[in-house]
PDB file of C-alpha atoms in Angstrom:
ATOM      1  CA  UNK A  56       0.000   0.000   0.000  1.00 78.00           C
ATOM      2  CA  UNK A  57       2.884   2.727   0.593  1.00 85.00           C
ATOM      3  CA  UNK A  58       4.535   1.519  -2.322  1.00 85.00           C
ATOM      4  CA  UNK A  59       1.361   1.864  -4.588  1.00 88.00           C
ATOM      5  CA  UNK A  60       0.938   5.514  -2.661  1.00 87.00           C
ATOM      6  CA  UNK A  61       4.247   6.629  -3.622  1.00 88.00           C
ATOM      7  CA  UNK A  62       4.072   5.260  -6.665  1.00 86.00           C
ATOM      8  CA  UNK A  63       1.027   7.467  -7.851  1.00 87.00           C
ATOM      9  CA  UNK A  64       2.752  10.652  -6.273  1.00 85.00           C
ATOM     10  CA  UNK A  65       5.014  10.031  -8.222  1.00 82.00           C
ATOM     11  CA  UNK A  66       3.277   9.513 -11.676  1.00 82.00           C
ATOM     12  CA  UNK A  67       0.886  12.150 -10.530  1.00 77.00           C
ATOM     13  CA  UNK A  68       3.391  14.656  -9.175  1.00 75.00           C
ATOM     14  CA  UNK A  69       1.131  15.667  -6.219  1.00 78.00           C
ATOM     15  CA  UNK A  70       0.340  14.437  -3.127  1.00 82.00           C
ATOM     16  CA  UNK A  71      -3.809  14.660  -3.696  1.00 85.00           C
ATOM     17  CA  UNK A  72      -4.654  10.620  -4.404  1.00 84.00           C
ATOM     18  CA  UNK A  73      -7.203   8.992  -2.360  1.00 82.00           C
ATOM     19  CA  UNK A  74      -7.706   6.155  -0.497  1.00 82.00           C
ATOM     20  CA  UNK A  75      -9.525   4.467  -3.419  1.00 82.00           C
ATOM     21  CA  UNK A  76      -7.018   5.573  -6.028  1.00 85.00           C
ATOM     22  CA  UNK A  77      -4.348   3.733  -3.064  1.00 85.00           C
ATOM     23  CA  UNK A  78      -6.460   0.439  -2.887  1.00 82.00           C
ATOM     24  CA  UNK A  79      -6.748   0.558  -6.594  1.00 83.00           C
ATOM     25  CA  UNK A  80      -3.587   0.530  -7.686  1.00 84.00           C
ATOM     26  CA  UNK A  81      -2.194  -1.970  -4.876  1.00 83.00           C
ATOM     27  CA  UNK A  82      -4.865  -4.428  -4.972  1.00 83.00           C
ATOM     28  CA  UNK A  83      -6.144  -4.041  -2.099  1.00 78.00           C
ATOM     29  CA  UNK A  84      -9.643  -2.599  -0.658  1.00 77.00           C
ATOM     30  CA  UNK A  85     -10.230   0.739   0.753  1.00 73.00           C
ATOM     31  CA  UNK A  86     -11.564  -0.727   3.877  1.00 80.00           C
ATOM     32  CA  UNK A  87      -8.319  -2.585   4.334  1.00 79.00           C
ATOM     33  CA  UNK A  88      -5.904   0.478   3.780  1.00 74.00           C
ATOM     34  CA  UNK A  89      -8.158   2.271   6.655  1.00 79.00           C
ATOM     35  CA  UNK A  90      -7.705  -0.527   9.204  1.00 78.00           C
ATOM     36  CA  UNK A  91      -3.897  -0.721   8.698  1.00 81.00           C
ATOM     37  CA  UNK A  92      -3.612   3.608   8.728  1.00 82.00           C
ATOM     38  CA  UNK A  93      -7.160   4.607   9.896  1.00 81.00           C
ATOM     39  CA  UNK A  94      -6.899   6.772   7.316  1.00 82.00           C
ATOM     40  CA  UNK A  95      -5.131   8.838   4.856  1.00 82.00           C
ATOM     41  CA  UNK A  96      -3.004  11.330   6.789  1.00 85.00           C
ATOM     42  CA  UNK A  97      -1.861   7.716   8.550  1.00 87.00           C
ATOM     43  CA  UNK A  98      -0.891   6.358   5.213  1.00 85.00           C
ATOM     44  CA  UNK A  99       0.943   9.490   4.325  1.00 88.00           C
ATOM     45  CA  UNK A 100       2.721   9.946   8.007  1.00 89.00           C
ATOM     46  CA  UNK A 101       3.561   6.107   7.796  1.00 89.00           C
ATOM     47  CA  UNK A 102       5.007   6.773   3.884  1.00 87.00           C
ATOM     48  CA  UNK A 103       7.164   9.818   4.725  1.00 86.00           C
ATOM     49  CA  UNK A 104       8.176   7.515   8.250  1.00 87.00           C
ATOM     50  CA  UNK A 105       9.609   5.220   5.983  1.00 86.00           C
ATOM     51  CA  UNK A 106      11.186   7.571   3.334  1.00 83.00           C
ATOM     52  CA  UNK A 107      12.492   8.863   5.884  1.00 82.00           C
ATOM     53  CA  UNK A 108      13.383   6.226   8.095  1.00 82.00           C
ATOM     54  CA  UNK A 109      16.676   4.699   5.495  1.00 79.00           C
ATOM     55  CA  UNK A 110      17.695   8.465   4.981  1.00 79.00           C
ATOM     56  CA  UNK A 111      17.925   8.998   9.153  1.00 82.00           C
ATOM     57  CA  UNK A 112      20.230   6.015   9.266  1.00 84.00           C
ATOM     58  CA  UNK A 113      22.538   7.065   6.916  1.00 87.00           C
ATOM     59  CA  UNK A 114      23.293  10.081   9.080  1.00 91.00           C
ATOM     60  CA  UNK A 115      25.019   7.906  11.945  1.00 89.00           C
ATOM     61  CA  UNK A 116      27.309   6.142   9.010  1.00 92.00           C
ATOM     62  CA  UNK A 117      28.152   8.941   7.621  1.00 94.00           C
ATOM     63  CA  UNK A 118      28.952  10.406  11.087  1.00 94.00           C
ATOM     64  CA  UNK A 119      31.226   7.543  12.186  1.00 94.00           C
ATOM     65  CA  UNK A 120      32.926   7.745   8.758  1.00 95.00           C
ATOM     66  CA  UNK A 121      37.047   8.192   9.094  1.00 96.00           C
ATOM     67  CA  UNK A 122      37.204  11.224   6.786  1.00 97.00           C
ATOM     68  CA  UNK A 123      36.963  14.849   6.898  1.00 96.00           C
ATOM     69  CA  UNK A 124      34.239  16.867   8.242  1.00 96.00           C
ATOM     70  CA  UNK A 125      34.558  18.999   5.064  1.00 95.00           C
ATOM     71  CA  UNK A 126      34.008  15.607   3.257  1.00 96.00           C
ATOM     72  CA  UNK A 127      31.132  14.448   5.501  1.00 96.00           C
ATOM     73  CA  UNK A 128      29.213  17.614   4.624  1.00 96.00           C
ATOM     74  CA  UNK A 129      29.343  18.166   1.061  1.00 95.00           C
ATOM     75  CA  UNK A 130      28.488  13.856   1.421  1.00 95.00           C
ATOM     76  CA  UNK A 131      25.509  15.182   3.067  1.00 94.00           C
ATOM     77  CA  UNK A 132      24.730  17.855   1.014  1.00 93.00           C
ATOM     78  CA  UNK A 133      24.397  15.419  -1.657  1.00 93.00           C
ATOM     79  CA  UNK A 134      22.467  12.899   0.401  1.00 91.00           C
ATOM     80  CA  UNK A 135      19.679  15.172   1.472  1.00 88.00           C
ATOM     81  CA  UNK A 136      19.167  16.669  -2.255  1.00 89.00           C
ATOM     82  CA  UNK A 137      19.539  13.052  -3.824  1.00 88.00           C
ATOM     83  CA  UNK A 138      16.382  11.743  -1.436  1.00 85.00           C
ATOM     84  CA  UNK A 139      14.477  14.920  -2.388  1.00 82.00           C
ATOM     85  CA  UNK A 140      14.825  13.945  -6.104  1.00 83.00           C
ATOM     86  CA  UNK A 141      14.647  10.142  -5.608  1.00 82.00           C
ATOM     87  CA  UNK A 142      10.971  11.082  -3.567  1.00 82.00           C
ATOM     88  CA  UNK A 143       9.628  14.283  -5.402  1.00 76.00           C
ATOM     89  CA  UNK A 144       6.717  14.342  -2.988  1.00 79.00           C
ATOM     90  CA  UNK A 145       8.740  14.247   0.168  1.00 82.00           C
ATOM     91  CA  UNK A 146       8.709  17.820   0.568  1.00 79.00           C
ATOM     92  CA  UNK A 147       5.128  18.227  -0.085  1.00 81.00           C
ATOM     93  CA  UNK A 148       4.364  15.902   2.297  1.00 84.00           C
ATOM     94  CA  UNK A 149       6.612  17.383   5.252  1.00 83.00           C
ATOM     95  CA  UNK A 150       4.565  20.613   4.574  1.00 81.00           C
ATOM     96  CA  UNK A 151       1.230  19.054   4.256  1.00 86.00           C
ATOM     97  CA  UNK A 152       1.779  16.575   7.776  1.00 86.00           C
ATOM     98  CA  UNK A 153       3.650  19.654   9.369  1.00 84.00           C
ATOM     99  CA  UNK A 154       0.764  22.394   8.607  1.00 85.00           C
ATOM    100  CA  UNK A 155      -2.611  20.753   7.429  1.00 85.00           C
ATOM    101  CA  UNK A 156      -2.888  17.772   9.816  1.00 81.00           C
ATOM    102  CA  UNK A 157      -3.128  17.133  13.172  1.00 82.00           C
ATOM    103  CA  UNK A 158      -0.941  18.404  16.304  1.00 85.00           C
ATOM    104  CA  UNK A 159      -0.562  14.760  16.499  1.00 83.00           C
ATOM    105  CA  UNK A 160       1.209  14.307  12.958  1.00 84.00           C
ATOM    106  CA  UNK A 161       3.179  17.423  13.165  1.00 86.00           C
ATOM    107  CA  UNK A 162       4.478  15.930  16.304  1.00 88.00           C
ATOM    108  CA  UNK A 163       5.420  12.335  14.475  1.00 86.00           C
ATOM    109  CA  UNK A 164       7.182  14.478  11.366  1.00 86.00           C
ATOM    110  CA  UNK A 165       9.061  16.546  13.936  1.00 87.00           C
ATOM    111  CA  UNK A 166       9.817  13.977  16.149  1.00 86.00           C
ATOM    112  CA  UNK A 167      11.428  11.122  12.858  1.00 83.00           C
ATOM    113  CA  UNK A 168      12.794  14.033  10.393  1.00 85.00           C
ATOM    114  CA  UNK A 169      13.350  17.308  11.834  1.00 86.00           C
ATOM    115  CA  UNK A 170      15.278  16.270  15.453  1.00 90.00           C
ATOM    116  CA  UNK A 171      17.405  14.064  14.229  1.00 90.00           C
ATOM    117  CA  UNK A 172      18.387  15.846  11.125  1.00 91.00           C
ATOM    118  CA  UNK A 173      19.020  19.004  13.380  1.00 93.00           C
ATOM    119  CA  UNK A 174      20.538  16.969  16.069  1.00 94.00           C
ATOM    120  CA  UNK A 175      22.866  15.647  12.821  1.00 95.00           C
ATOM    121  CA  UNK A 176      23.946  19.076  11.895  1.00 96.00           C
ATOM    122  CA  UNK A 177      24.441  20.216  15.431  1.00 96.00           C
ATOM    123  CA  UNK A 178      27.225  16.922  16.128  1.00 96.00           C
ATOM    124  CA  UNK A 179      28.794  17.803  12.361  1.00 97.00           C
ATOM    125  CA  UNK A 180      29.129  21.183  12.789  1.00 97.00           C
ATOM    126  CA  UNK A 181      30.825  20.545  15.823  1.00 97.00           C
ATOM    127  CA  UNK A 182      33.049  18.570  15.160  1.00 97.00           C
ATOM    128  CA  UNK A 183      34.046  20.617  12.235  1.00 96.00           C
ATOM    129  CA  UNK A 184      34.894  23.526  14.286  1.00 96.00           C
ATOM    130  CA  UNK A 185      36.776  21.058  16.864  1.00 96.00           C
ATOM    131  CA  UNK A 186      39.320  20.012  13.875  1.00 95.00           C
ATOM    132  CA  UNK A 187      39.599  23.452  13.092  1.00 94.00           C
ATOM    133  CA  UNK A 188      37.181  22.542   9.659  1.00 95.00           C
ATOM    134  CA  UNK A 189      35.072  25.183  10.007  1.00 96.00           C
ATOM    135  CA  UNK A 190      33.817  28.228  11.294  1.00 94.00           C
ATOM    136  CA  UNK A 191      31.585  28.460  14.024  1.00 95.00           C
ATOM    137  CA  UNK A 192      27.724  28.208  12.538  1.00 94.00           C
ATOM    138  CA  UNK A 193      24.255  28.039  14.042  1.00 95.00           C
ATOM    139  CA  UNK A 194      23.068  24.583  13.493  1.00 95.00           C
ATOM    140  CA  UNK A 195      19.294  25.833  13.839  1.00 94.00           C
ATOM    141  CA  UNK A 196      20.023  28.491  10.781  1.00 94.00           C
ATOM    142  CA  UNK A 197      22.101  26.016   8.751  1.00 94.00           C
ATOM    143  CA  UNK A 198      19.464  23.658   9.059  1.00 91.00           C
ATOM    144  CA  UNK A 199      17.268  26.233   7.897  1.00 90.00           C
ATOM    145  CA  UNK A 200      20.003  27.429   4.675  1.00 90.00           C
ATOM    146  CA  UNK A 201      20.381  23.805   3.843  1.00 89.00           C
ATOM    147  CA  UNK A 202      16.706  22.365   3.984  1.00 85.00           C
ATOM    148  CA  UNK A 203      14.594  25.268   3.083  1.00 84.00           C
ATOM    149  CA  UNK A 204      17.069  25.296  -0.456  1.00 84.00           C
ATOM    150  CA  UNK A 205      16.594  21.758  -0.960  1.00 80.00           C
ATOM    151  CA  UNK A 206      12.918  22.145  -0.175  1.00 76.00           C
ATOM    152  CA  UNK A 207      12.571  25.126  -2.649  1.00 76.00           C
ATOM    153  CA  UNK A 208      13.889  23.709  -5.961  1.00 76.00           C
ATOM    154  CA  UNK A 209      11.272  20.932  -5.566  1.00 71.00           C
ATOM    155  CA  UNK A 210       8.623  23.041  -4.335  1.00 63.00           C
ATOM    156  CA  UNK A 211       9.141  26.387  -6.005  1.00 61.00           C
ATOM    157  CA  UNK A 212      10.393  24.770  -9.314  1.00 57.00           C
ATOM    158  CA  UNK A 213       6.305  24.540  -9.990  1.00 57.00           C
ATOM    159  CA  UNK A 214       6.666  28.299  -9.768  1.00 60.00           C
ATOM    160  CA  UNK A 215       9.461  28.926 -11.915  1.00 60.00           C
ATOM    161  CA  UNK A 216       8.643  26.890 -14.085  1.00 60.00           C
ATOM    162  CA  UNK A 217       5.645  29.284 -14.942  1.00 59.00           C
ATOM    163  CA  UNK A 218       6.808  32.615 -14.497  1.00 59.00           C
ATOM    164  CA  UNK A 219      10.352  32.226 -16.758  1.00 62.00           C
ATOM    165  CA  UNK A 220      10.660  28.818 -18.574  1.00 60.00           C
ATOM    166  CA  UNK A 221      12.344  26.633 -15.971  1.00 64.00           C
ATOM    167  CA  UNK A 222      12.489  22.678 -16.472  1.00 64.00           C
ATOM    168  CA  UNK A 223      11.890  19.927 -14.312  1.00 68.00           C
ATOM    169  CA  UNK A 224      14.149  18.651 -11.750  1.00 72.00           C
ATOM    170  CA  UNK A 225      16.145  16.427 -13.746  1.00 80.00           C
ATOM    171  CA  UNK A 226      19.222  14.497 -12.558  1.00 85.00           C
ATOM    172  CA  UNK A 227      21.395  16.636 -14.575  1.00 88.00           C
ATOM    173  CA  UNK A 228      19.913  19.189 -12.619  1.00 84.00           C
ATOM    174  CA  UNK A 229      20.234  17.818  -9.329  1.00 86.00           C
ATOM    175  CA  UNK A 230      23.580  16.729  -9.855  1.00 90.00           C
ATOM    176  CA  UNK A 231      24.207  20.854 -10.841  1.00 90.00           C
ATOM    177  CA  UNK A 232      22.425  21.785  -7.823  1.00 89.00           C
ATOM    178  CA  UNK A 233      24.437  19.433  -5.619  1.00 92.00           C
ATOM    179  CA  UNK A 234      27.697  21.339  -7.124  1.00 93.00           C
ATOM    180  CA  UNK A 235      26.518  24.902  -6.199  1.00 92.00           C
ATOM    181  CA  UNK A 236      25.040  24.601  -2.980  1.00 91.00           C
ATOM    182  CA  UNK A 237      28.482  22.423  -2.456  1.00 93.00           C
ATOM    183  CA  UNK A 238      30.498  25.894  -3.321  1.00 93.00           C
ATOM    184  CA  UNK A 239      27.510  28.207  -1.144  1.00 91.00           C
ATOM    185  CA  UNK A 240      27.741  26.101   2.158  1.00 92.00           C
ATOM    186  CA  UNK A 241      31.463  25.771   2.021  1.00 92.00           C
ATOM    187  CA  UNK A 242      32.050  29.025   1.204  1.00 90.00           C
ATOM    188  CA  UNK A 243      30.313  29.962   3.965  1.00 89.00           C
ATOM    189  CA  UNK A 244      31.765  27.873   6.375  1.00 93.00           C
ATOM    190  CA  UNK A 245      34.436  26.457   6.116  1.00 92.00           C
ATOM    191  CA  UNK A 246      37.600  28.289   7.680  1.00 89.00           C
ATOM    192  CA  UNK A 247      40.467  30.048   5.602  1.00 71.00           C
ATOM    193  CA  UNK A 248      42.701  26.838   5.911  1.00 59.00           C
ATOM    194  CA  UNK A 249      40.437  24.398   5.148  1.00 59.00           C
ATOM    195  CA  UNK A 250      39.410  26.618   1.886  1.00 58.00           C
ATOM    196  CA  UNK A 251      42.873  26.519   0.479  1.00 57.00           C
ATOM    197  CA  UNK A 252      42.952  22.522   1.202  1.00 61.00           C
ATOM    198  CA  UNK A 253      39.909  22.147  -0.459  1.00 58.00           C
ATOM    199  CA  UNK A 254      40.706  24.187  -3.340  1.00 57.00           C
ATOM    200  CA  UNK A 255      44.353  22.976  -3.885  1.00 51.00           C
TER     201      UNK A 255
END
């Protein structure tokens, strides 16, 4: 059922399917999809649980990884716009569960995405600035650089894509876009020395 659910956000390129469209396409009846979820805004907090689940792990591996800190962040960098493009509807669905639901599902999305992703950034930039990596940065306002750019060329491409021309997020594009916020967040943070190392 989650796979059939991300499945048609993904053909559909919004996150407005029903239950019936859901039972459809996996075979399954409505009436079973609401006793596993109770009902929709369940199916879609258990979906972006799971999306997000594999990308949360990755966070420790990367952490416990015996290279740079400058290397562990632009590995991140790529990691968190790579899962935006591999699950177009991911942001959507953060907004949606975050703003539209219940005080109960903004709690769940908070509680599997947003902690540990900030708690991530507050343990990397840390030990960046312990190794003498980078400069000292506010993990709550790089959180909000790094994320709310992500978030915007998926959900302000719609947008842009209107008012001047712009294409769809392709993976030439993401693979651009992983390049230059690479060369925005290092140039912001990273200290004089580590620049030059980087750069030589």
């Amino acid at each position: 059922m989650l796979v059939a659910a991300s499945e048609l956000m993904i053909e559909r390129s919004s996150i407005e399917i029903s239950l019936s469209d859901i039972a459809q396409k996996s075979g399954a009846n409505a009436a079973l999809v609401k006793y596993h979820f109770g009902n929709k805004d369940g199916l879609l907090l258990a979906l972006l649980a799971r999306d997000a689940a594999t990308e949360m792990s990755n966070l420790e591996y990367l952490l416990a990884q015996p290279i740079t800190s400058t290397a562990k962040l632009k590995l991140h960098i790529a990691g968190i716009i790579r899962a935006y493009h591999r699950f177009p509807y991911m942001n959507r669905l953060i907004h949606y569960l975050l703003h539209e639901t219940s005080a109960g599902s903004a709690d769940e999305v908070s509680k599997f995405f947003v902690a540990p992703l900030l708690d991530f950034h507050r343990r990397l930039l840390a030990e960046g600035v312990s190794r003498g990596e980078f400069r000292q940065t506010d993990p709550v306002l790089f959180y909000t650089s790094l994320i709310g750019a992500c978030d915007h060329l998926f959900f302000g491409r719609h947008a842009m894509s209107r008012a001047t021309g712009v294409g769809p997020v392709t993976d030439d594009v993401c693979r651009q876009y992983i390049k230059h916020m690479e060369t925005l967040i290092c140039g912001g943070i990273l200290t004089q020395v580590e620049e030059a190392a980087a750069a030589g």
